[in-house]
Coordinates of C-alpha atoms in Angstrom, one line a residue:
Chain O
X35 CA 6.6 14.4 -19.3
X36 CA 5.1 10.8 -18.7
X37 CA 6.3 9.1 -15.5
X38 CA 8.8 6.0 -15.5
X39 CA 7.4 2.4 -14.9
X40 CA 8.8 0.3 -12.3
X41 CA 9.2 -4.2 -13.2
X42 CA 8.8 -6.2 -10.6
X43 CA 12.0 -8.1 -10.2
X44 CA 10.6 -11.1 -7.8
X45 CA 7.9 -11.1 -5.4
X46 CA 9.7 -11.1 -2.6
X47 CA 7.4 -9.4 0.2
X48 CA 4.0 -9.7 0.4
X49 CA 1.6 -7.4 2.6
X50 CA -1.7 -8.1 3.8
X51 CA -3.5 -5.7 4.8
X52 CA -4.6 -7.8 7.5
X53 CA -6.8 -5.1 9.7
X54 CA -8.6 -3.1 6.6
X55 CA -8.6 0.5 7.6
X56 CA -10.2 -0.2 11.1
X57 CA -8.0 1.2 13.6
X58 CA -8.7 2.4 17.7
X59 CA -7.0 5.0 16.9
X60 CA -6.9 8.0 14.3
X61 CA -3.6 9.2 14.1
X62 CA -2.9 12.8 12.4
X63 CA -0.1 11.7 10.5
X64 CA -1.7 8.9 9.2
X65 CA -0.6 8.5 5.2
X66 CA -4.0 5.3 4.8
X67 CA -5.8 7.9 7.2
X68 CA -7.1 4.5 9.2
X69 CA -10.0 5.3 12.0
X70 CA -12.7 3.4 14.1
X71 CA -14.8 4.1 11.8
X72 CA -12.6 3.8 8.5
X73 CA -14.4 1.0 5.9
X74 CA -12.7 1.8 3.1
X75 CA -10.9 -1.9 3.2
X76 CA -12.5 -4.2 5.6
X77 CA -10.5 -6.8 7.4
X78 CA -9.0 -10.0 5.8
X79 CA -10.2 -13.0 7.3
X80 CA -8.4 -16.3 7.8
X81 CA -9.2 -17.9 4.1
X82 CA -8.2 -15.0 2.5
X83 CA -5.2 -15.2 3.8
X84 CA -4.4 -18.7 3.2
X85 CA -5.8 -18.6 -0.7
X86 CA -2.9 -16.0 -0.8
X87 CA -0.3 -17.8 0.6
X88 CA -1.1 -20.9 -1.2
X89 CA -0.1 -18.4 -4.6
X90 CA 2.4 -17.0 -2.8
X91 CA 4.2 -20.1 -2.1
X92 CA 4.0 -21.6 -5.9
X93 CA 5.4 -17.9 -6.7
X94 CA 8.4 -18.2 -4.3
X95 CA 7.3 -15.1 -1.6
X96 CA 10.3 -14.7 0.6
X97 CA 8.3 -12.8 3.4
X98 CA 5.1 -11.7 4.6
X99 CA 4.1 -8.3 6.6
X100 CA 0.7 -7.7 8.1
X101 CA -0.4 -4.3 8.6
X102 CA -3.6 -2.4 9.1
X103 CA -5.2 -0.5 10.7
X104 CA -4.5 -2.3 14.1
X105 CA -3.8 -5.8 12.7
X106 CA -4.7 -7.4 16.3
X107 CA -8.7 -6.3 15.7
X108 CA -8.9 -9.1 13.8
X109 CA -9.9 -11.6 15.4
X110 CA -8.3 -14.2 13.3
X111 CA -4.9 -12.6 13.6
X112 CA -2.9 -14.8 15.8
X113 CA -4.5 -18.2 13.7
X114 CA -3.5 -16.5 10.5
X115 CA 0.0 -16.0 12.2
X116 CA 0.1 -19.0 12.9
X117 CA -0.3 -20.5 9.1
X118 CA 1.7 -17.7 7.8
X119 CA 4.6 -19.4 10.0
X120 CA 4.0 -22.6 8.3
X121 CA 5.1 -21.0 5.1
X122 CA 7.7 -18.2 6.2
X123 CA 8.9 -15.3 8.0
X124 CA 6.3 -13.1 9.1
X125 CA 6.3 -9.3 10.4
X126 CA 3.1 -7.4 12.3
X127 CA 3.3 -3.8 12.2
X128 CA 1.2 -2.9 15.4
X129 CA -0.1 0.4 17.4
X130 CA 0.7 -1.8 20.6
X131 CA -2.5 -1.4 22.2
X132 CA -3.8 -4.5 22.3
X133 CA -0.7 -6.3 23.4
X134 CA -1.6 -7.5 26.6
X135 CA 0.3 -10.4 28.5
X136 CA -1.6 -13.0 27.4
X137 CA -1.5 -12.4 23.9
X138 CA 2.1 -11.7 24.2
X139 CA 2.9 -15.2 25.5
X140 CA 0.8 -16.4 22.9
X141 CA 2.6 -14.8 20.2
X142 CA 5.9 -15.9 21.7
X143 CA 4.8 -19.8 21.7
X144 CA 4.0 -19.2 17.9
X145 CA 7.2 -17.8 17.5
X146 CA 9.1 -20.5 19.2
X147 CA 7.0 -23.4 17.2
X148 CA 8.3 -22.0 13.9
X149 CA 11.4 -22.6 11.8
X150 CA 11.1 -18.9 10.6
X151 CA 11.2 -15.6 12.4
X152 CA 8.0 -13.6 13.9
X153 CA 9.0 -9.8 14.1
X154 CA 6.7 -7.1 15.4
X155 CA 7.2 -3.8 14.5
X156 CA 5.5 -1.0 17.4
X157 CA 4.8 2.2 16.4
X158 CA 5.6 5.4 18.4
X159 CA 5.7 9.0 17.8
X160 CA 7.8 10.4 20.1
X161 CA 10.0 10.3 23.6
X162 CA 7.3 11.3 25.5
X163 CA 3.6 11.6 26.1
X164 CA 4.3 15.2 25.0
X165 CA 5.8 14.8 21.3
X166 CA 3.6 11.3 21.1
X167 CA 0.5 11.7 22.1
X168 CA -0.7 15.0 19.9
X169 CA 0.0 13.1 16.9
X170 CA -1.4 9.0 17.9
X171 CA -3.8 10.0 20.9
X172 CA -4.4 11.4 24.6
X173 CA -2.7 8.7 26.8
X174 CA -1.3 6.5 24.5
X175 CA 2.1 6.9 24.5
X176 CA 2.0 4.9 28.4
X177 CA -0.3 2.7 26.7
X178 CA 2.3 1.7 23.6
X179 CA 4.9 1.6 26.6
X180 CA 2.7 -0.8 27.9
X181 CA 2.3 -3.0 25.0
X182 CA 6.3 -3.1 24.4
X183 CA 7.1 -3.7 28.4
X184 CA 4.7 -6.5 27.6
X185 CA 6.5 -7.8 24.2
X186 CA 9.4 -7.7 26.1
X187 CA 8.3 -9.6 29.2
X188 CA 7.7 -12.6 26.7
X189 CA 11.1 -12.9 25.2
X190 CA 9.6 -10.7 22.0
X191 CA 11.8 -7.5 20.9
X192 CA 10.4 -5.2 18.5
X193 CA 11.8 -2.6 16.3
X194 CA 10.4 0.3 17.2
X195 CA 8.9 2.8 14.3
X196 CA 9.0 6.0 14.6
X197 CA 8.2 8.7 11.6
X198 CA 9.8 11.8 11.3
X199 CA 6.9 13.9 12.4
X200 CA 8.5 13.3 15.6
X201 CA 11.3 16.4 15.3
X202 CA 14.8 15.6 15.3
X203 CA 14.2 11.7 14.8
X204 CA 16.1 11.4 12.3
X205 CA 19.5 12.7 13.2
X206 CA 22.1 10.6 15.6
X207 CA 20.5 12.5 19.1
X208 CA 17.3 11.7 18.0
X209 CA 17.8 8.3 17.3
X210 CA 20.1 7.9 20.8
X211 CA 16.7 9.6 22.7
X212 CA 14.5 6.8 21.6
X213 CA 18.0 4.3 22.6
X214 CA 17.5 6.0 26.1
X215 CA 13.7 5.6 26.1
X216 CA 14.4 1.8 25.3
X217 CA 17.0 0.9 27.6
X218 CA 15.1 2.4 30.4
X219 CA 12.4 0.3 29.9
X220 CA 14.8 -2.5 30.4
X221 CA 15.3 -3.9 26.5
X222 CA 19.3 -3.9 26.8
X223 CA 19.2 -4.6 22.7
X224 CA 17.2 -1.8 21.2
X225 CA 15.6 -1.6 17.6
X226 CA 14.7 1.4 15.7
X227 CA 13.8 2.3 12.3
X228 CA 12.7 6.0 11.1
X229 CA 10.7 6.3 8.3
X230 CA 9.9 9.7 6.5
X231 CA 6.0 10.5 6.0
X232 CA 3.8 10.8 3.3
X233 CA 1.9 13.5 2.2
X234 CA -1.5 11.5 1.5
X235 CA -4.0 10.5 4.0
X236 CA -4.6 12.3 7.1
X237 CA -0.8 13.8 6.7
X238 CA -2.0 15.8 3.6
X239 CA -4.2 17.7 5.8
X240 CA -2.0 17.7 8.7
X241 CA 1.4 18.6 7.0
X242 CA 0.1 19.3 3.9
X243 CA -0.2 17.7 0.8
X244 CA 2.8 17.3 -2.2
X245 CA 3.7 19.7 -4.4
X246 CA 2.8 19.9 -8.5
X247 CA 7.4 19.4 -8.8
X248 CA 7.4 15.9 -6.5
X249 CA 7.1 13.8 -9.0
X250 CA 9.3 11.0 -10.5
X251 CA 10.2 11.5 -14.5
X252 CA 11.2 9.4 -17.5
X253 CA 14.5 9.7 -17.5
X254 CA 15.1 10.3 -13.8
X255 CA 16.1 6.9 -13.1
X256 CA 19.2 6.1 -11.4
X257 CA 21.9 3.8 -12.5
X258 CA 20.2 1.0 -11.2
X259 CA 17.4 1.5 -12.6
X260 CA 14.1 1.5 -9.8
X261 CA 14.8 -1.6 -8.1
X262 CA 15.4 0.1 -5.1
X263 CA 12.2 0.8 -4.8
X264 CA 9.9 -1.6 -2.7
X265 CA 7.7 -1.9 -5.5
X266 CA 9.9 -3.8 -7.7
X267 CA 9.8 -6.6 -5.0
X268 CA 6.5 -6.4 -3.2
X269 CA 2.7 -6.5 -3.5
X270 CA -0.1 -5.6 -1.0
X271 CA -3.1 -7.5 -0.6
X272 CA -6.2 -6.5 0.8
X273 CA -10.5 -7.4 0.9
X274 CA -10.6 -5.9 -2.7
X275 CA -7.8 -7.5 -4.8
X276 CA -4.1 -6.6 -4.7
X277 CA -2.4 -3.5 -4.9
X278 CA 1.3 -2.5 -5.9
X279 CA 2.7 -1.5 -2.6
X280 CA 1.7 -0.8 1.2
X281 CA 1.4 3.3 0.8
X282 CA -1.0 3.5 -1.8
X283 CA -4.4 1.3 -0.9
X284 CA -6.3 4.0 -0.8
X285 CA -5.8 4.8 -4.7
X286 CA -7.8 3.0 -7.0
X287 CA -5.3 3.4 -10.1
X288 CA -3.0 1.5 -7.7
X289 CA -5.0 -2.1 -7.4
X290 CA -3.1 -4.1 -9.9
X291 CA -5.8 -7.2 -10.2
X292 CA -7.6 -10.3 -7.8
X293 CA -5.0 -12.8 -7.6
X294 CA -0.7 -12.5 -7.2
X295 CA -0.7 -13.7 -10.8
X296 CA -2.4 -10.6 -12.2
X297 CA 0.2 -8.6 -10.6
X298 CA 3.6 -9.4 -11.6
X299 CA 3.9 -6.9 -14.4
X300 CA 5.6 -3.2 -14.9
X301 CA 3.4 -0.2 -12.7
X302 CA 4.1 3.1 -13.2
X303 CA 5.6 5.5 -11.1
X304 CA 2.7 8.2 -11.4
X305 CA 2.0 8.8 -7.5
X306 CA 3.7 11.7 -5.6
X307 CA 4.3 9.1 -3.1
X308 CA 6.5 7.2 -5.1
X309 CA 8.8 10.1 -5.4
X310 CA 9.0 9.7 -1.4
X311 CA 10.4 6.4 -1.5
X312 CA 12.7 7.4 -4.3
X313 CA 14.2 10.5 -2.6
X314 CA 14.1 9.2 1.2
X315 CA 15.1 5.7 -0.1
X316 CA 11.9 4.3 1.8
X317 CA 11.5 0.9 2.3
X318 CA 8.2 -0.6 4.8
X319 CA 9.8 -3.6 5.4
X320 CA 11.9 -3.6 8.7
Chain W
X426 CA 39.5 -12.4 2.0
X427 CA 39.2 -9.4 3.7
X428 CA 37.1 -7.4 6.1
X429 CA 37.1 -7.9 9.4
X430 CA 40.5 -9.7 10.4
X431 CA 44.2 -8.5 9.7
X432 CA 46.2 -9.0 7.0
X433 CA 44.2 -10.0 4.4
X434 CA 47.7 -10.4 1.8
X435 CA 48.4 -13.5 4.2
X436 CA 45.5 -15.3 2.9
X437 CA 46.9 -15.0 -1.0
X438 CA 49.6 -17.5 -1.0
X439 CA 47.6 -19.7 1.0
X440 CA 44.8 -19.8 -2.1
X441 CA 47.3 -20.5 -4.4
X442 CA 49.3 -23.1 -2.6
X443 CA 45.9 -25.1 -2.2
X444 CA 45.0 -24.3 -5.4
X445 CA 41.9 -23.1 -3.5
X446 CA 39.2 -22.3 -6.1
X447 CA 37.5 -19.0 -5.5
X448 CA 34.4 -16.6 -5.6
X449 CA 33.8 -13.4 -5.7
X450 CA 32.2 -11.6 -2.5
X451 CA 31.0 -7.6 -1.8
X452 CA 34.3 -7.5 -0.5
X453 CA 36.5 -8.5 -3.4
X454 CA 33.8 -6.9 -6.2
X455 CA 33.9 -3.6 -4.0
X456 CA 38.3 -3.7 -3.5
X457 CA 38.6 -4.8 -7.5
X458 CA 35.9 -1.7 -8.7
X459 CA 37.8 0.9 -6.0
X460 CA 34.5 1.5 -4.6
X461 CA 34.0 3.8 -1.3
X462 CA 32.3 1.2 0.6
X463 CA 32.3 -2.3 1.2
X464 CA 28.4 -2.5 -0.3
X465 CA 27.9 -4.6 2.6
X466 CA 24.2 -3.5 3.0
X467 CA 23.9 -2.0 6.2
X468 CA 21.6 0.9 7.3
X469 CA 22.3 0.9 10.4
X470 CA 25.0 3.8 11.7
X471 CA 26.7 2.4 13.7
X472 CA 26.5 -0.6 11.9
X473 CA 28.3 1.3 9.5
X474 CA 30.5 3.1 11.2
X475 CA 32.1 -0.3 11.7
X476 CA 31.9 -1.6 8.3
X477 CA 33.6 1.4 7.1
X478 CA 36.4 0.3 9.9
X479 CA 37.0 -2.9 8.1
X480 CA 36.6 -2.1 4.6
X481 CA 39.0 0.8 5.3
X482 CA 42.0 -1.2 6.5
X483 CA 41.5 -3.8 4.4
X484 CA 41.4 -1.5 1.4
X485 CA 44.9 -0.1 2.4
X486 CA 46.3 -3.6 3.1
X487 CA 45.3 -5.1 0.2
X488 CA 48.1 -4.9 -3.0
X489 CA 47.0 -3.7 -6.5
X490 CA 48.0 -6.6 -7.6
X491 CA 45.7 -8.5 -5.4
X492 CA 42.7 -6.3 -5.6
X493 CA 43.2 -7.1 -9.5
X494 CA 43.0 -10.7 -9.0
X495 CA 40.1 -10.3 -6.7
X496 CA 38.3 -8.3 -9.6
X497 CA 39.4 -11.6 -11.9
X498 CA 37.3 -13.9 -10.0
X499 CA 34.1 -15.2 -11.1
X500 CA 31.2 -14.4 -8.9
X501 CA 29.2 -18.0 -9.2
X502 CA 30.8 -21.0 -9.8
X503 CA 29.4 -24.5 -10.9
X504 CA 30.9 -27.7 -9.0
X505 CA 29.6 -31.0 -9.8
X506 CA 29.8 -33.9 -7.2
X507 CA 28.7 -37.0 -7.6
X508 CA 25.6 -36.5 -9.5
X509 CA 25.3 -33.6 -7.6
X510 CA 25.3 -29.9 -9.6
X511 CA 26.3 -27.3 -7.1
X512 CA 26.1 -23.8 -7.7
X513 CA 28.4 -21.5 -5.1
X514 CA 27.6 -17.8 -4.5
X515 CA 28.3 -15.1 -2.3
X516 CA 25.2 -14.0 -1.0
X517 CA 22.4 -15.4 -3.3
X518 CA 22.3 -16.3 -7.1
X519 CA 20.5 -13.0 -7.3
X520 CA 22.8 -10.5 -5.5
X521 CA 26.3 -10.6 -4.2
X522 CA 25.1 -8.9 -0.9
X523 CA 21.8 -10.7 -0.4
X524 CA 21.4 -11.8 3.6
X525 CA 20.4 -15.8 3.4
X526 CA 19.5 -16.1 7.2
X527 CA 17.9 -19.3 7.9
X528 CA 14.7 -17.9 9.8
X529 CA 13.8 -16.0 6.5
X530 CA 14.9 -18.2 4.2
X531 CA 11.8 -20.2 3.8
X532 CA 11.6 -23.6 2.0
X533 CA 8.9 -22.4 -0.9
X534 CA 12.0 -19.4 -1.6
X535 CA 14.6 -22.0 -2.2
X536 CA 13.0 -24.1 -4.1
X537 CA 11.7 -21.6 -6.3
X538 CA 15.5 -20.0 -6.3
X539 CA 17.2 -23.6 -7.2
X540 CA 14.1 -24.3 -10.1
X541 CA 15.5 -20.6 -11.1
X542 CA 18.9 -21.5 -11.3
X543 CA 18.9 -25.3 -12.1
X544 CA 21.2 -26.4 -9.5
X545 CA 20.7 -29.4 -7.4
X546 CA 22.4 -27.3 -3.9
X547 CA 23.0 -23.6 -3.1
X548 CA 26.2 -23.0 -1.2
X549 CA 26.3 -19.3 0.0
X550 CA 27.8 -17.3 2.8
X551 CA 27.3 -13.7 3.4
X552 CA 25.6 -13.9 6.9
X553 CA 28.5 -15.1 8.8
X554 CA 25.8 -17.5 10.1
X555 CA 26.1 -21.3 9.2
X556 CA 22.6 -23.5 8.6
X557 CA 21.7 -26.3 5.8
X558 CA 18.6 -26.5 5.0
X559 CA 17.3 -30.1 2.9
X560 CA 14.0 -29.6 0.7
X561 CA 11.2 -31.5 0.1
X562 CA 12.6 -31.8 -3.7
X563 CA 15.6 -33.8 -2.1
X564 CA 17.7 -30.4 -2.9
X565 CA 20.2 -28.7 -0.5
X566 CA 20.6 -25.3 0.4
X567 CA 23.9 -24.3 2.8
X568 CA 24.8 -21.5 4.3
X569 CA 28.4 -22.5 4.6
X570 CA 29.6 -20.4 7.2
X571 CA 32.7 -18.3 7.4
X572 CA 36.4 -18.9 8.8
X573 CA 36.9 -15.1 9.3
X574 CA 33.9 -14.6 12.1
X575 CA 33.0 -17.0 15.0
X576 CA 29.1 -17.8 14.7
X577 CA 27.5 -15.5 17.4
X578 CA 26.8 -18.5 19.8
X579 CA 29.2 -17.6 22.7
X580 CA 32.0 -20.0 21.1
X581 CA 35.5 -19.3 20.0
X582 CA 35.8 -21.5 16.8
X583 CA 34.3 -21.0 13.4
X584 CA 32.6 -22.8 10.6
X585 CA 33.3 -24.5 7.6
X586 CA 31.3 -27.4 5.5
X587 CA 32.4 -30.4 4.0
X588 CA 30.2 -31.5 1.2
X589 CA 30.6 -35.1 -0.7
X590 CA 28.8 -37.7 -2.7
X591 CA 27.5 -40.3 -0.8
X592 CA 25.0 -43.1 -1.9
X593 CA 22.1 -41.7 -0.2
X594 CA 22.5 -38.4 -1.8
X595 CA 24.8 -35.8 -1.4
X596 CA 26.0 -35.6 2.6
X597 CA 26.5 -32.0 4.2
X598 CA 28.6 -31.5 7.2
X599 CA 28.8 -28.3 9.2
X600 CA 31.8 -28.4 10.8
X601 CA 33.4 -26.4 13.6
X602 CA 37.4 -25.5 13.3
X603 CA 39.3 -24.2 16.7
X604 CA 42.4 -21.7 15.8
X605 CA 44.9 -20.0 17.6
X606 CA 42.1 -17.2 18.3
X607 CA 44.0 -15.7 21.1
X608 CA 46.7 -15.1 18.5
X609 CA 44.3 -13.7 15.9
X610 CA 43.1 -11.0 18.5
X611 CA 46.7 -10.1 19.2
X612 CA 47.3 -10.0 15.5
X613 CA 44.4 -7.5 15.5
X614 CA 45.1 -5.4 18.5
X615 CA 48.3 -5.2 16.7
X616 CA 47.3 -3.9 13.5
X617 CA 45.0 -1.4 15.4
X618 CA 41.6 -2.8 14.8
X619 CA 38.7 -1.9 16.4
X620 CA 38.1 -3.6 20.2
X621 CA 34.2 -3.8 19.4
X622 CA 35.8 -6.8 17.0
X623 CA 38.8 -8.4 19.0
X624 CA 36.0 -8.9 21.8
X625 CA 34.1 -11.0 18.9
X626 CA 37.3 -13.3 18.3
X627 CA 37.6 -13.5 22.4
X628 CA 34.1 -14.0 23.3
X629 CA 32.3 -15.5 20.1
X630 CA 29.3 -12.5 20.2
X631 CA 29.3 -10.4 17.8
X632 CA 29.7 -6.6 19.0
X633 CA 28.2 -4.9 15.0
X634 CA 26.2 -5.3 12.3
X635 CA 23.9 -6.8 14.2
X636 CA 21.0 -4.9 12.6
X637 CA 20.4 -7.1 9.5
X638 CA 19.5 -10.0 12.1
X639 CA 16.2 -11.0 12.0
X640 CA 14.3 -11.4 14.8
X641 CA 15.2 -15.2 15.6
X642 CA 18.7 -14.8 15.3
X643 CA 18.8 -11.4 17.2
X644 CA 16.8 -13.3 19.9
X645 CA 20.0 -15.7 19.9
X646 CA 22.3 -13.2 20.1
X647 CA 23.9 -11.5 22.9
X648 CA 23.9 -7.8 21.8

């Protein structure tokens, strides 16, 4: 049975994938499998970035979202923050490594010169070094504790994201451990948002990969149709063109063309990964 | 007309006597459809927890006969002033629940939205959250606030907007109303209502759905 194809109904959220596949760390759970030494998209640099937006603009882009990788090894990141702001909202999904106090006051002053919000999203895998640091790293759940302590200090307070690798996230004494973990660190107003994994990457070896049955189908669709789906309102950009959504830059049938204009048409649904956003009602954006 | 103040039936007459002339929100589509939820687009549990609250006792203190009118009402409506072409939504032109938040409503948005729609000024609601926003195409977008919610800023009155013709263009005024607040949060105590939402009336913070704030206005916020 073919698979059902997905219309974008605005570009509302674009991605960049601002840090390539570089990373300081190699997470085991990771669904772009991102690594020091991970080439596979190299980082964006600052004109890149603003060609994009230029499009982007003319095209009515709500929001933007930089990912990576570790979006703050570029070394361009906090100028290309910075001209993002003059255009919109912007969101950095970081490991929190390399949020030091400086950098953190810098971000704040950026966020404080704009009209639109700056967000940061910091990702954790667990309550303690115990549950964390098996799957991002030996000593780095102190260091992502260090990087939101530091956030914080500045006036900055991220959502935390947490997959479900961690066991027990996603139910109500899950979430409240994380609530704990927070408050203790003194953020009185914690955020948190879970999001399921995906069985590609460097989770396909570690949980293992999906199975021949999860995939979407023609005649599947819900009521409303897929616009539920992040795809119908999103695009990812990275060094090598633009691609349909954040999960899948590592698949080559999934680079829908160079410029935003290329991309605005009907993709289909043919990745096992789409059937997690489906089921699990994933969306990246905070 | 509902959600998250008491007796919504008391705010019927007052429509018609004005002759008030109203829109459809995610409240009045979900009442006039008999849905389960107010489709107010949380994710949040306890965000929803709360919503459920409201839509709840609203639901059962809302008439048929009122819910049926709700369902009656026309979810955009046109209003010309002056030269002016306004179109009034809920949320956005595109969906009834869409959150227009000023810090991520970015100008290149609007004025694509407006080109969409062919109005010369966007009034919406939805957030609870007032702002105007004028474009560099001379266009306005407003976010006229709400009369059922005080605006999260640590003050006791709400919001309205008064918009009219004027010879430089068309002139927007946000515009705060004091009430009997006091008296609304007996009202509510009253009817049984949450205290998470009579502190809101008494303080002006909000207590709930705070998680579809973005970052700026979470940053403003006291919770």
């Amino acid at each position: 049975m073919s698979s059902p194809e997905v219309a974008l109904q605005s570009l509302d959220t674009l991605w960049f994938q601002v840090g390539g596949t570089v990373c300081n760390l190699a997470c085991t759970h990771c669904f772009v499998s991102c690594s020091p030494t991970n080439h596979t998209h190299e980082m964006l640099a600052l004109a890149e970035v603003r060609r994009y937006l230029d499009e982007a603009a003319r095209l009515g882009v709500r929001e933007y979202y930089f990912t990576g990788g570790e979006p703050f090894l570029n070394p361009e990141m906090e100028t290309i923050l910075a001209a993002t702001l003059e255009v919109g909202p912007a969101t950095v999904l970081t490991n929190g490594l390399l949020l030091d106090p400086g950098r953190c006051a810098r971000l704040k002053a950026l966020a404080d010169a704009s009209d639109y919000s700056l967000d940061f999203r910091v990702s954790l895998d667990g309550w303690d070094a115990t549950s964390n640091d098996p799957i991002r790293g030996e000593g780095t759940f102190e260091r992502i504790l260090a990087g939101i302590r530091n956030l914080h200090a500045a006036g900055l307070n991220p959502v935390i994201t947490v997959t479900e690798v961690c066991e027990g996230t996603a139910g109500d004494a899950g979430k409240e451990r994380f609530f704990t973990l927070l408050r203790s660190l003194g953020i009185e107003r914690p955020r948190l948002k879970i999001l399921p994994v995906f069985r590609i990457g460097a989770e396909a070896e570690r949980g293992g990969a999906y199975e021949s049955w999860q995939r979407l189908r023609e005649g599947e669709a819900p009521d409303g149709g897929w616009d539920h789906l992040q795809c119908s309102s999103c695009r990812m950009v990275t060094d090598q063109g633009v691609w349909v959504c954040p999960i899948l830059v590592n698949e080559p049938e999934a680079k829908m063309g160079e410029t935003l204009a290329d991309t605005l048409g009907d993709f289909p649904l043919e990745h096992p990964a789409c059937w997690t956003c489906h089921v699990y009602g994933v969306s990246c954006r905070t | 007309m509902g959600a998250f103040g008491p007796n919504p039936e008391k705010v019927r007459p007052l429509l018609a006597q004005g002759q008030v002339l109203a829109i459809q929100g995610n409240y009045e589509e979900s009442l006039a459809a008999g849905r389960e939820d107010c489709n107010c687009g949380y994710t949040d549990p306890r965000d929803n927890h709360f919503a459920e609250i409201s839509y709840r006792y609203t639901e059962r203190n809302c008439s048929p006969e009122f819910k049926a009118w709700m369902g009656t009402l026309p979810q955009r409506r046109r209003v010309r002033v002056g030269e002016h072409e306004l179109l009034l939504v809920h949320g956005s032109p595109r969906r009834i629940n869409e959150f227009l938040f000023h810090s991520t409503s970015p100008v290149p948005f609007l004025e694509v939205l407006l080109d969409q729609n062919r109005c010369d000024a966007l009034l919406a609601t939805h957030t609870g959250l007032h702002w105007h926003r004028r474009l560099p195409s001379g266009r306005d977008v407003i976010n006229v606030g709400v009369i059922g919610r005080p605006a999260n800023d640590g003050q006791t009155h709400v919001w309205y907007s008064m918009i009219e013709a004027r010879e430089e263009g068309l002139g927007v005024e946000l515009v705060p109303l004091a009430y009997d607040h006091l008296g609304l949060a007996a009202e509510m105590r009253s009817e049984g209502l949450p205290e998470e939402f009579v502190e809101t009336v008494l303080t002006g913070w909000w207590t709930t759905c705070l998680e579809i704030l973005p970052a700026r206005e979470r940053a403003a916020s006291r919770f």
